Short mmCIF file of C-alpha atoms in Angstrom, two decimals:
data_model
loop_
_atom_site.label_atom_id
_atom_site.label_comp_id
_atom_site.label_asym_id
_atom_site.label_seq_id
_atom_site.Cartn_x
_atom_site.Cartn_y
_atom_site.Cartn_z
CA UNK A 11 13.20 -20.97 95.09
CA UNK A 12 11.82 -21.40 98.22
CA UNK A 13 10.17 -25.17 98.61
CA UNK A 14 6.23 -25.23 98.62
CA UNK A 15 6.33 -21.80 96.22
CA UNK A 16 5.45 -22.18 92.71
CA UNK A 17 7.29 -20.34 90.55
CA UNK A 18 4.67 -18.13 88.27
CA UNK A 19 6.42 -19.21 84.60
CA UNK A 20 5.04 -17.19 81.25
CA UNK A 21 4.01 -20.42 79.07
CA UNK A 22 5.96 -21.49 75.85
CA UNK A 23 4.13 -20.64 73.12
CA UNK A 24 4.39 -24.08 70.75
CA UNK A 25 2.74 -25.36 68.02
CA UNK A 26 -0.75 -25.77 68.83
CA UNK A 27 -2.19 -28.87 67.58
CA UNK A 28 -3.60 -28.40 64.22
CA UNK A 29 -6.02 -31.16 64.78
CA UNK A 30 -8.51 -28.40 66.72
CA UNK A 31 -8.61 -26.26 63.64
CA UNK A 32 -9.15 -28.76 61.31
CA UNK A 33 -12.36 -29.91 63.37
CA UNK A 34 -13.25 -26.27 63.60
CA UNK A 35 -13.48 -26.39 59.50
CA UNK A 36 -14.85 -29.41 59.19
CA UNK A 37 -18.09 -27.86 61.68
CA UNK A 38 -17.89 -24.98 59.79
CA UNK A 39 -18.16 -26.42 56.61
CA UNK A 40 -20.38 -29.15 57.86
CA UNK A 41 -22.87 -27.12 59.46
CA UNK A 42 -22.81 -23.68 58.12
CA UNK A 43 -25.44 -24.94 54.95
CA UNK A 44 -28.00 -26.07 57.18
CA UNK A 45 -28.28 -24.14 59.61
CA UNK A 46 -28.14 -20.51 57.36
CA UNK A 47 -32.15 -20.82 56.72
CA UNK A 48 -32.82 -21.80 60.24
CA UNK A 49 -34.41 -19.09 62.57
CA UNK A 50 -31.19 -18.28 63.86
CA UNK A 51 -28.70 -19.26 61.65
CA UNK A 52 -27.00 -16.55 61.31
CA UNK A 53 -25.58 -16.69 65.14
CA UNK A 54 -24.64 -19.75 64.54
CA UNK A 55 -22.72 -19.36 61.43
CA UNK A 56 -21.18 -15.80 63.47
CA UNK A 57 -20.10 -18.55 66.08
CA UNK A 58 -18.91 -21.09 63.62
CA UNK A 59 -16.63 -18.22 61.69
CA UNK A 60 -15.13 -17.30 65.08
CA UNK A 61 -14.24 -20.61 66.30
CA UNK A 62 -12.26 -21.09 62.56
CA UNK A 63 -10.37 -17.83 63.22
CA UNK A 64 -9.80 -18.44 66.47
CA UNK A 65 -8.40 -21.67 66.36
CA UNK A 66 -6.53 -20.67 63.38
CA UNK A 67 -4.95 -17.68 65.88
CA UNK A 68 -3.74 -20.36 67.94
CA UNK A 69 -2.91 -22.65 65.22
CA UNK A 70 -0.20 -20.74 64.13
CA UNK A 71 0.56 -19.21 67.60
CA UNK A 72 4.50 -20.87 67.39
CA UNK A 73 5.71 -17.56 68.32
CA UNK A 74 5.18 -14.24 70.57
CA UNK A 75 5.64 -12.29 67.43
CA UNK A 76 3.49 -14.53 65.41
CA UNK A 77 1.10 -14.62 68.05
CA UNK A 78 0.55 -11.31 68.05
CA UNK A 79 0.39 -10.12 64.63
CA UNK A 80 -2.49 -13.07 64.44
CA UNK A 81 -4.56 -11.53 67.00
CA UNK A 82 -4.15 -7.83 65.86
CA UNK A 83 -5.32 -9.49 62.78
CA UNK A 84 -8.50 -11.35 63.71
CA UNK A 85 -9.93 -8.23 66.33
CA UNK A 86 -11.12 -6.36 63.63
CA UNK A 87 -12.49 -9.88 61.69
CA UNK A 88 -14.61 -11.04 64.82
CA UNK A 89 -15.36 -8.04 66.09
CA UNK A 90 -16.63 -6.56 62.62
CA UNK A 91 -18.30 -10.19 62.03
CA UNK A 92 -20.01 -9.73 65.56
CA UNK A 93 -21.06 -5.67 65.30
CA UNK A 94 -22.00 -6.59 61.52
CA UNK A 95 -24.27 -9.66 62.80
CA UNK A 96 -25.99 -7.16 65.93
CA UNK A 97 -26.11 -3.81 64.38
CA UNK A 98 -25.55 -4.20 60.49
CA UNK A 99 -25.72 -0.62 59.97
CA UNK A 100 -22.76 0.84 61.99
CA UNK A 101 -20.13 -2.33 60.29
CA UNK A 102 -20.57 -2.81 56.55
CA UNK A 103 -19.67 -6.91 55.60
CA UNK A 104 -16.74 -5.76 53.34
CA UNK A 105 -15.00 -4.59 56.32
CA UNK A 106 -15.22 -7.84 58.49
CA UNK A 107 -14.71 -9.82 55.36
CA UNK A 108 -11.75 -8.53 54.27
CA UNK A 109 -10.34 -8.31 57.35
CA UNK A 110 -11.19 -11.87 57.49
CA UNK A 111 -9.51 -12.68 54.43
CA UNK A 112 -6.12 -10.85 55.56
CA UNK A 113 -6.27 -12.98 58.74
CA UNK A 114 -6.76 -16.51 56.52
CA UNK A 115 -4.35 -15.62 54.38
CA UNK A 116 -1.87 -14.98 57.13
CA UNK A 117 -2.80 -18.35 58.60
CA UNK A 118 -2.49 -20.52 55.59
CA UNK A 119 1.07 -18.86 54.91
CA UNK A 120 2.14 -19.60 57.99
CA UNK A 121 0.74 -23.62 57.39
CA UNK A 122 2.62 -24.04 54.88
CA UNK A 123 5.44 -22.61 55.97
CA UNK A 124 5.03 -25.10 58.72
CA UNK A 125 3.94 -27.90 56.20
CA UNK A 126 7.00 -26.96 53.62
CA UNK A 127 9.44 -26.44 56.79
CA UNK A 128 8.80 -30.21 58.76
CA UNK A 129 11.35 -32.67 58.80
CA UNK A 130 9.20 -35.36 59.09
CA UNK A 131 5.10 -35.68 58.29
CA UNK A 132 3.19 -36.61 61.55
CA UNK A 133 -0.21 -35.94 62.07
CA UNK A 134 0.20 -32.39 62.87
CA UNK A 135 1.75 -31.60 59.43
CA UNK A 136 -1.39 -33.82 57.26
CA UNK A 137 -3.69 -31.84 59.48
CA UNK A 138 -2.23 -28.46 58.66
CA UNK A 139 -1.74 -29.03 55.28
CA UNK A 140 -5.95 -30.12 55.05
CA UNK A 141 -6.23 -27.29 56.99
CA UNK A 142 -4.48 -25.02 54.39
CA UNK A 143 -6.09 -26.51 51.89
CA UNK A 144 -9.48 -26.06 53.06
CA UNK A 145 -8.95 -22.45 54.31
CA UNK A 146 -7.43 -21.90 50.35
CA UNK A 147 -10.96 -22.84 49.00
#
């Protein structure tokens, strides 16, 4: 490589820290009561379900296969959240909420399989396994 040229490297995908999607529940289960009544509300709780999946996407993200097969997963659950939130009419909830469901199911799986799979418990592994726990109830 020639000196001064960076060299344009496709990242590693590793094991996102499971400490972001843990604070993304904790918000979301924090915040979601109050603020459903609220003029409003509803965006934010739209906003608050996305950041969970998302960060649940990239949670689990230890893989390119994994990695995709979480986001084919969680289009149709954010966009059916976000089409059912605008225009309620053209989306039915059944069909963002299951698709929702699929998606947290394939996250907590993989969790544990993280969780169940660690040779040693670090904070990574006690905040995936609240995580699983919390995305289980």
């Amino acid at each position: 490589m020639k000196p001064g040229v960076k060299s344009l490297r496709i990242p590693r995908f590793g094991r996102f820290s499971t400490v972001q999607l843990l604070i993304a529940l904790a918000l979301f289960f924090i915040w979601a009561p109050f603020v459903e009544e609220i003029e409003g509300g509803e965006l934010i709780v739209s906003a608050l379900f996305s950041l969970v999946l998302l960060a649940g996407v990239v949670a689990v993200a230890d893989s390119k296969r994994v990695l995709v097969i979480a986001i084919v997963l969680a289009i149709p659950a954010i966009a059916g959240r976000w089409m059912n939130h605008f225009r309620p009419d053209l989306v039915p909830p059944h069909v963002f909420l299951t698709a929702g469901l699929i998606l947290i199911a394939f996250v907590v799986a993989n969790l544990l399989r993280f969780v169940l799979r660690a040779p040693s418990v670090n904070a990574d592994v006690l905040c995936a396994s609240i995580s699983a726990y919390l995305m289980l109830g």
